[in-house]
């Protein structure tokens, strides 16, 4: 189970974790904790401002206070748990201050960023472990850098699964297989280490990923195959659409890995695509549940092999995009034109999303983020290849993505276009490849809200 920052903010939240522990008392449990809300941001800000004495003192004081406040709320004053937790905060903050001195001396090398930002989870998880002790539960604190081995890609490290499996086999499995059912492991989210021992981090929001990496390794090296991951969130699960667009957005109850990956890629912040990669191979189920309703029997999202096949799984939008269209008679049957376009984009570090070209090859359209548009146009205009024979056009647009295996049916597509046609919403470009469970539709920005509502109402409600 992974507990995010909002599951760790005060006494009430910690008591809810205790409640959850009782609901699952007959299962062996690994708890993965994030940093308290906002702490990772503060740590990163501190690392970047080592020369601003006042700001770092201020940040550290806030970090200290946030943790001490929780400690004072959840533990009896001067109990052994209270003292241990406070000592832990003291000890780690003084280590942090030493690192900040080093950064001042040597500059903010990439490995310092990860080292500094790891403290949020080191503090929160230790406090969680101590809280469980204070409830007479048997648990152990495990810093994830003892088990999750990653590459050297600081701030966005990728797990080396084989090496991580070995660590899990040696450090977790023996305990897990010999312990009582109610034993709990408290593992820091977000952090790992590279082969030479430097702390790495798995990317922002990476604690979910930690939970899924551990599930993967447990499955690979342990005897127990009945493993499930639960992410406790402040929503019921994945919604078919962002409720900012449609307040009565429907909850997705059963979704398969492939569909979930598509949704996660389109900005549904609830789930990170990397998590699914770790689970899919061994078909480990993942539940997304509302922390406020730990007992909920029906309203949550289950990601597994099974999907409610007759449902569209998600409608999402990119509100601010630019579509660039390059037109020229001379593109027809000339090999390498697309390569030239995308090489230029790559060289300028511009990420391209939707691409659309008709079989006639007269023109090519592709979408970039609005803030990259000017750079993209300049790159094309300044290149010798595109400056004379080609017409280059850029328009600000919005994109709607509709996801789910159901999109593969013509009937579904017909309904979508009928719905848009009813309101005279003009479609500028579309993209859907043969096995992609996603249809992207490019429209004028001012039509976005109407279009989303039309599609949601026509496609979802009749299910
Ligand atoms: N604390 C980290 C972050 O804020 C990881 C996480 O919360 O999952 O990005
Ligand atoms: Mg967080």
PDB file of N, CA and C in Angstrom, residues 84-148:
ATOM      1  N   UNK A  84      12.100   9.151  20.121  1.00  0.00           N
ATOM      2  CA  UNK A  84      12.798   8.571  18.960  1.00  0.00           C
ATOM      3  C   UNK A  84      12.498   9.360  17.687  1.00  0.00           C
ATOM      4  N   UNK A  85      11.237   9.708  17.501  1.00  0.00           N
ATOM      5  CA  UNK A  85      10.851  10.420  16.273  1.00  0.00           C
ATOM      6  C   UNK A  85      11.507  11.800  16.236  1.00  0.00           C
ATOM      7  N   UNK A  86      11.503  12.490  17.372  1.00  0.00           N
ATOM      8  CA  UNK A  86      12.132  13.819  17.404  1.00  0.00           C
ATOM      9  C   UNK A  86      13.640  13.734  17.141  1.00  0.00           C
ATOM     10  N   UNK A  87      14.269  12.744  17.778  1.00  0.00           N
ATOM     11  CA  UNK A  87      15.712  12.570  17.556  1.00  0.00           C
ATOM     12  C   UNK A  87      16.013  12.313  16.083  1.00  0.00           C
ATOM     13  N   UNK A  88      15.140  11.534  15.461  1.00  0.00           N
ATOM     14  CA  UNK A  88      15.322  11.218  14.039  1.00  0.00           C
ATOM     15  C   UNK A  88      15.273  12.488  13.181  1.00  0.00           C
ATOM     16  N   UNK A  89      14.305  13.351  13.500  1.00  0.00           N
ATOM     17  CA  UNK A  89      14.184  14.605  12.751  1.00  0.00           C
ATOM     18  C   UNK A  89      15.447  15.452  12.966  1.00  0.00           C
ATOM     19  N   UNK A  90      15.875  15.574  14.219  1.00  0.00           N
ATOM     20  CA  UNK A  90      17.096  16.355  14.528  1.00  0.00           C
ATOM     21  C   UNK A  90      18.292  15.840  13.756  1.00  0.00           C
ATOM     22  N   UNK A  91      18.505  14.543  13.869  1.00  0.00           N
ATOM     23  CA  UNK A  91      19.682  13.926  13.283  1.00  0.00           C
ATOM     24  C   UNK A  91      19.686  14.125  11.767  1.00  0.00           C
ATOM     25  N   UNK A  92      18.522  13.927  11.150  1.00  0.00           N
ATOM     26  CA  UNK A  92      18.483  14.032   9.690  1.00  0.00           C
ATOM     27  C   UNK A  92      18.577  15.466   9.207  1.00  0.00           C
ATOM     28  N   UNK A  93      17.982  16.392   9.966  1.00  0.00           N
ATOM     29  CA  UNK A  93      18.099  17.782   9.525  1.00  0.00           C
ATOM     30  C   UNK A  93      19.530  18.278   9.681  1.00  0.00           C
ATOM     31  N   UNK A  94      20.251  17.758  10.661  1.00  0.00           N
ATOM     32  CA  UNK A  94      21.638  18.224  10.744  1.00  0.00           C
ATOM     33  C   UNK A  94      22.477  17.598   9.629  1.00  0.00           C
ATOM     34  N   UNK A  95      22.135  16.363   9.232  1.00  0.00           N
ATOM     35  CA  UNK A  95      22.801  15.794   8.050  1.00  0.00           C
ATOM     36  C   UNK A  95      22.486  16.647   6.809  1.00  0.00           C
ATOM     37  N   UNK A  96      21.225  17.047   6.694  1.00  0.00           N
ATOM     38  CA  UNK A  96      20.828  17.898   5.566  1.00  0.00           C
ATOM     39  C   UNK A  96      21.640  19.200   5.550  1.00  0.00           C
ATOM     40  N   UNK A  97      21.815  19.780   6.714  1.00  0.00           N
ATOM     41  CA  UNK A  97      22.574  21.043   6.766  1.00  0.00           C
ATOM     42  C   UNK A  97      24.024  20.847   6.320  1.00  0.00           C
ATOM     43  N   UNK A  98      24.590  19.694   6.680  1.00  0.00           N
ATOM     44  CA  UNK A  98      25.955  19.399   6.200  1.00  0.00           C
ATOM     45  C   UNK A  98      25.998  19.321   4.680  1.00  0.00           C
ATOM     46  N   UNK A  99      24.987  18.685   4.103  1.00  0.00           N
ATOM     47  CA  UNK A  99      24.979  18.564   2.635  1.00  0.00           C
ATOM     48  C   UNK A  99      24.858  19.935   1.989  1.00  0.00           C
ATOM     49  N   UNK A 100      24.057  20.796   2.611  1.00  0.00           N
ATOM     50  CA  UNK A 100      23.890  22.130   2.034  1.00  0.00           C
ATOM     51  C   UNK A 100      25.224  22.875   2.034  1.00  0.00           C
ATOM     52  N   UNK A 101      26.008  22.652   3.081  1.00  0.00           N
ATOM     53  CA  UNK A 101      27.368  23.244   3.115  1.00  0.00           C
ATOM     54  C   UNK A 101      28.203  22.728   1.953  1.00  0.00           C
ATOM     55  N   UNK A 102      28.111  21.399   1.729  1.00  0.00           N
ATOM     56  CA  UNK A 102      28.859  20.803   0.609  1.00  0.00           C
ATOM     57  C   UNK A 102      28.435  21.413  -0.723  1.00  0.00           C
ATOM     58  N   UNK A 103      27.127  21.612  -0.862  1.00  0.00           N
ATOM     59  CA  UNK A 103      26.632  22.171  -2.129  1.00  0.00           C
ATOM     60  C   UNK A 103      27.193  23.577  -2.328  1.00  0.00           C
ATOM     61  N   UNK A 104      27.256  24.323  -1.222  1.00  0.00           N
ATOM     62  CA  UNK A 104      27.837  25.664  -1.291  1.00  0.00           C
ATOM     63  C   UNK A 104      29.276  25.593  -1.788  1.00  0.00           C
ATOM     64  N   UNK A 105      29.980  24.570  -1.291  1.00  0.00           N
ATOM     65  CA  UNK A 105      31.402  24.464  -1.623  1.00  0.00           C
ATOM     66  C   UNK A 105      31.614  23.924  -3.045  1.00  0.00           C
ATOM     67  N   UNK A 106      30.817  22.901  -3.410  1.00  0.00           N
ATOM     68  CA  UNK A 106      31.114  22.197  -4.669  1.00  0.00           C
ATOM     69  C   UNK A 106      30.130  22.470  -5.798  1.00  0.00           C
ATOM     70  N   UNK A 107      29.045  23.179  -5.508  1.00  0.00           N
ATOM     71  CA  UNK A 107      28.030  23.404  -6.538  1.00  0.00           C
ATOM     72  C   UNK A 107      26.979  22.313  -6.498  1.00  0.00           C
ATOM     73  N   UNK A 108      25.833  22.617  -7.113  1.00  0.00           N
ATOM     74  CA  UNK A 108      24.702  21.688  -7.043  1.00  0.00           C
ATOM     75  C   UNK A 108      24.831  20.609  -8.127  1.00  0.00           C
ATOM     76  N   UNK A 109      25.690  19.616  -7.864  1.00  0.00           N
ATOM     77  CA  UNK A 109      25.836  18.495  -8.794  1.00  0.00           C
ATOM     78  C   UNK A 109      24.540  17.679  -8.764  1.00  0.00           C
ATOM     79  N   UNK A 110      24.215  16.985  -9.877  1.00  0.00           N
ATOM     80  CA  UNK A 110      22.941  16.246  -9.932  1.00  0.00           C
ATOM     81  C   UNK A 110      22.709  15.322  -8.736  1.00  0.00           C
ATOM     82  N   UNK A 111      23.750  14.644  -8.235  1.00  0.00           N
ATOM     83  CA  UNK A 111      23.502  13.692  -7.138  1.00  0.00           C
ATOM     84  C   UNK A 111      23.108  14.389  -5.849  1.00  0.00           C
ATOM     85  N   UNK A 112      23.491  15.660  -5.697  1.00  0.00           N
ATOM     86  CA  UNK A 112      23.054  16.377  -4.492  1.00  0.00           C
ATOM     87  C   UNK A 112      21.551  16.622  -4.493  1.00  0.00           C
ATOM     88  N   UNK A 113      20.998  16.842  -5.701  1.00  0.00           N
ATOM     89  CA  UNK A 113      19.567  17.125  -5.778  1.00  0.00           C
ATOM     90  C   UNK A 113      18.782  15.943  -5.209  1.00  0.00           C
ATOM     91  N   UNK A 114      19.182  14.730  -5.597  1.00  0.00           N
ATOM     92  CA  UNK A 114      18.469  13.537  -5.134  1.00  0.00           C
ATOM     93  C   UNK A 114      18.710  13.292  -3.650  1.00  0.00           C
ATOM     94  N   UNK A 115      19.936  13.499  -3.237  1.00  0.00           N
ATOM     95  CA  UNK A 115      20.276  13.312  -1.828  1.00  0.00           C
ATOM     96  C   UNK A 115      19.392  14.218  -0.963  1.00  0.00           C
ATOM     97  N   UNK A 116      19.349  15.496  -1.349  1.00  0.00           N
ATOM     98  CA  UNK A 116      18.559  16.456  -0.557  1.00  0.00           C
ATOM     99  C   UNK A 116      17.070  16.115  -0.604  1.00  0.00           C
ATOM    100  N   UNK A 117      16.561  15.782  -1.800  1.00  0.00           N
ATOM    101  CA  UNK A 117      15.103  15.574  -1.863  1.00  0.00           C
ATOM    102  C   UNK A 117      14.673  14.253  -1.236  1.00  0.00           C
ATOM    103  N   UNK A 118      15.619  13.389  -0.912  1.00  0.00           N
ATOM    104  CA  UNK A 118      15.235  12.110  -0.281  1.00  0.00           C
ATOM    105  C   UNK A 118      14.817  12.272   1.181  1.00  0.00           C
ATOM    106  N   UNK A 119      15.130  13.407   1.776  1.00  0.00           N
ATOM    107  CA  UNK A 119      14.862  13.534   3.223  1.00  0.00           C
ATOM    108  C   UNK A 119      13.375  13.542   3.569  1.00  0.00           C
ATOM    109  N   UNK A 120      12.542  14.001   2.639  1.00  0.00           N
ATOM    110  CA  UNK A 120      11.100  14.041   2.921  1.00  0.00           C
ATOM    111  C   UNK A 120      10.571  12.655   3.275  1.00  0.00           C
ATOM    112  N   UNK A 121      10.930  11.661   2.470  1.00  0.00           N
ATOM    113  CA  UNK A 121      10.454  10.297   2.697  1.00  0.00           C
ATOM    114  C   UNK A 121      11.164   9.667   3.892  1.00  0.00           C
ATOM    115  N   UNK A 122      12.420  10.033   4.100  1.00  0.00           N
ATOM    116  CA  UNK A 122      13.157   9.458   5.230  1.00  0.00           C
ATOM    117  C   UNK A 122      12.508   9.892   6.554  1.00  0.00           C
ATOM    118  N   UNK A 123      12.046  11.130   6.594  1.00  0.00           N
ATOM    119  CA  UNK A 123      11.383  11.600   7.811  1.00  0.00           C
ATOM    120  C   UNK A 123       9.974  11.011   7.948  1.00  0.00           C
ATOM    121  N   UNK A 124       9.192  11.112   6.896  1.00  0.00           N
ATOM    122  CA  UNK A 124       7.777  10.695   7.012  1.00  0.00           C
ATOM    123  C   UNK A 124       7.665   9.199   7.313  1.00  0.00           C
ATOM    124  N   UNK A 125       8.482   8.397   6.658  1.00  0.00           N
ATOM    125  CA  UNK A 125       8.335   6.944   6.797  1.00  0.00           C
ATOM    126  C   UNK A 125       8.771   6.468   8.179  1.00  0.00           C
ATOM    127  N   UNK A 126       9.807   7.096   8.690  1.00  0.00           N
ATOM    128  CA  UNK A 126      10.248   6.735  10.034  1.00  0.00           C
ATOM    129  C   UNK A 126       9.156   7.075  11.055  1.00  0.00           C
ATOM    130  N   UNK A 127       8.551   8.232  10.866  1.00  0.00           N
ATOM    131  CA  UNK A 127       7.470   8.636  11.783  1.00  0.00           C
ATOM    132  C   UNK A 127       6.295   7.660  11.671  1.00  0.00           C
ATOM    133  N   UNK A 128       5.970   7.250  10.449  1.00  0.00           N
ATOM    134  CA  UNK A 128       4.892   6.268  10.276  1.00  0.00           C
ATOM    135  C   UNK A 128       5.219   4.959  11.004  1.00  0.00           C
ATOM    136  N   UNK A 129       6.454   4.504  10.838  1.00  0.00           N
ATOM    137  CA  UNK A 129       6.865   3.254  11.495  1.00  0.00           C
ATOM    138  C   UNK A 129       6.743   3.375  13.019  1.00  0.00           C
ATOM    139  N   UNK A 130       7.170   4.516  13.533  1.00  0.00           N
ATOM    140  CA  UNK A 130       7.098   4.733  14.980  1.00  0.00           C
ATOM    141  C   UNK A 130       5.637   4.810  15.444  1.00  0.00           C
ATOM    142  N   UNK A 131       4.802   5.377  14.596  1.00  0.00           N
ATOM    143  CA  UNK A 131       3.366   5.442  14.911  1.00  0.00           C
ATOM    144  C   UNK A 131       2.790   4.022  15.043  1.00  0.00           C
ATOM    145  N   UNK A 132       3.156   3.148  14.129  1.00  0.00           N
ATOM    146  CA  UNK A 132       2.651   1.768  14.193  1.00  0.00           C
ATOM    147  C   UNK A 132       3.136   1.093  15.482  1.00  0.00           C
ATOM    148  N   UNK A 133       4.400   1.350  15.836  1.00  0.00           N
ATOM    149  CA  UNK A 133       4.904   0.814  17.113  1.00  0.00           C
ATOM    150  C   UNK A 133       4.063   1.316  18.280  1.00  0.00           C
ATOM    151  N   UNK A 134       3.715   2.598  18.224  1.00  0.00           N
ATOM    152  CA  UNK A 134       2.964   3.174  19.347  1.00  0.00           C
ATOM    153  C   UNK A 134       1.583   2.533  19.469  1.00  0.00           C
ATOM    154  N   UNK A 135       1.124   1.886  18.380  1.00  0.00           N
ATOM    155  CA  UNK A 135      -0.146   1.154  18.432  1.00  0.00           C
ATOM    156  C   UNK A 135       0.091  -0.330  18.693  1.00  0.00           C
ATOM    157  N   UNK A 136       1.273  -0.636  19.200  1.00  0.00           N
ATOM    158  CA  UNK A 136       1.641  -2.025  19.492  1.00  0.00           C
ATOM    159  C   UNK A 136       1.633  -2.947  18.281  1.00  0.00           C
ATOM    160  N   UNK A 137       1.919  -2.383  17.130  1.00  0.00           N
ATOM    161  CA  UNK A 137       2.014  -3.224  15.934  1.00  0.00           C
ATOM    162  C   UNK A 137       3.485  -3.523  15.677  1.00  0.00           C
ATOM    163  N   UNK A 138       3.691  -4.646  15.026  1.00  0.00           N
ATOM    164  CA  UNK A 138       5.047  -5.071  14.737  1.00  0.00           C
ATOM    165  C   UNK A 138       5.434  -4.541  13.363  1.00  0.00           C
ATOM    166  N   UNK A 139       6.423  -3.652  13.311  1.00  0.00           N
ATOM    167  CA  UNK A 139       6.806  -3.141  11.992  1.00  0.00           C
ATOM    168  C   UNK A 139       8.279  -2.784  11.980  1.00  0.00           C
ATOM    169  N   UNK A 140       8.803  -2.638  10.770  1.00  0.00           N
ATOM    170  CA  UNK A 140      10.212  -2.291  10.646  1.00  0.00           C
ATOM    171  C   UNK A 140      10.368  -1.211   9.584  1.00  0.00           C
ATOM    172  N   UNK A 141      11.261  -0.270   9.848  1.00  0.00           N
ATOM    173  CA  UNK A 141      11.548   0.826   8.911  1.00  0.00           C
ATOM    174  C   UNK A 141      12.628   0.384   7.933  1.00  0.00           C
ATOM    175  N   UNK A 142      12.339   0.517   6.642  1.00  0.00           N
ATOM    176  CA  UNK A 142      13.352   0.145   5.637  1.00  0.00           C
ATOM    177  C   UNK A 142      13.564   1.298   4.654  1.00  0.00           C
ATOM    178  N   UNK A 143      14.743   1.920   4.671  1.00  0.00           N
ATOM    179  CA  UNK A 143      15.006   2.941   3.661  1.00  0.00           C
ATOM    180  C   UNK A 143      15.154   2.252   2.302  1.00  0.00           C
ATOM    181  N   UNK A 144      14.422   2.741   1.310  1.00  0.00           N
ATOM    182  CA  UNK A 144      14.357   2.020   0.027  1.00  0.00           C
ATOM    183  C   UNK A 144      15.712   1.959  -0.678  1.00  0.00           C
ATOM    184  N   UNK A 145      16.631   2.842  -0.299  1.00  0.00           N
ATOM    185  CA  UNK A 145      17.939   2.760  -0.948  1.00  0.00           C
ATOM    186  C   UNK A 145      18.701   1.496  -0.546  1.00  0.00           C
ATOM    187  N   UNK A 146      18.173   0.771   0.406  1.00  0.00           N
ATOM    188  CA  UNK A 146      18.756  -0.543   0.712  1.00  0.00           C
ATOM    189  C   UNK A 146      18.270  -1.622  -0.257  1.00  0.00           C
ATOM    190  N   UNK A 147      17.156  -1.359  -0.928  1.00  0.00           N
ATOM    191  CA  UNK A 147      16.596  -2.418  -1.786  1.00  0.00           C
ATOM    192  C   UNK A 147      16.392  -2.056  -3.258  1.00  0.00           C
ATOM    193  N   UNK A 148      16.069  -0.811  -3.521  1.00  0.00           N
ATOM    194  CA  UNK A 148      15.805  -0.469  -4.927  1.00  0.00           C
ATOM    195  C   UNK A 148      17.079   0.084  -5.567  1.00  0.00           C
TER     196      UNK A 148
END
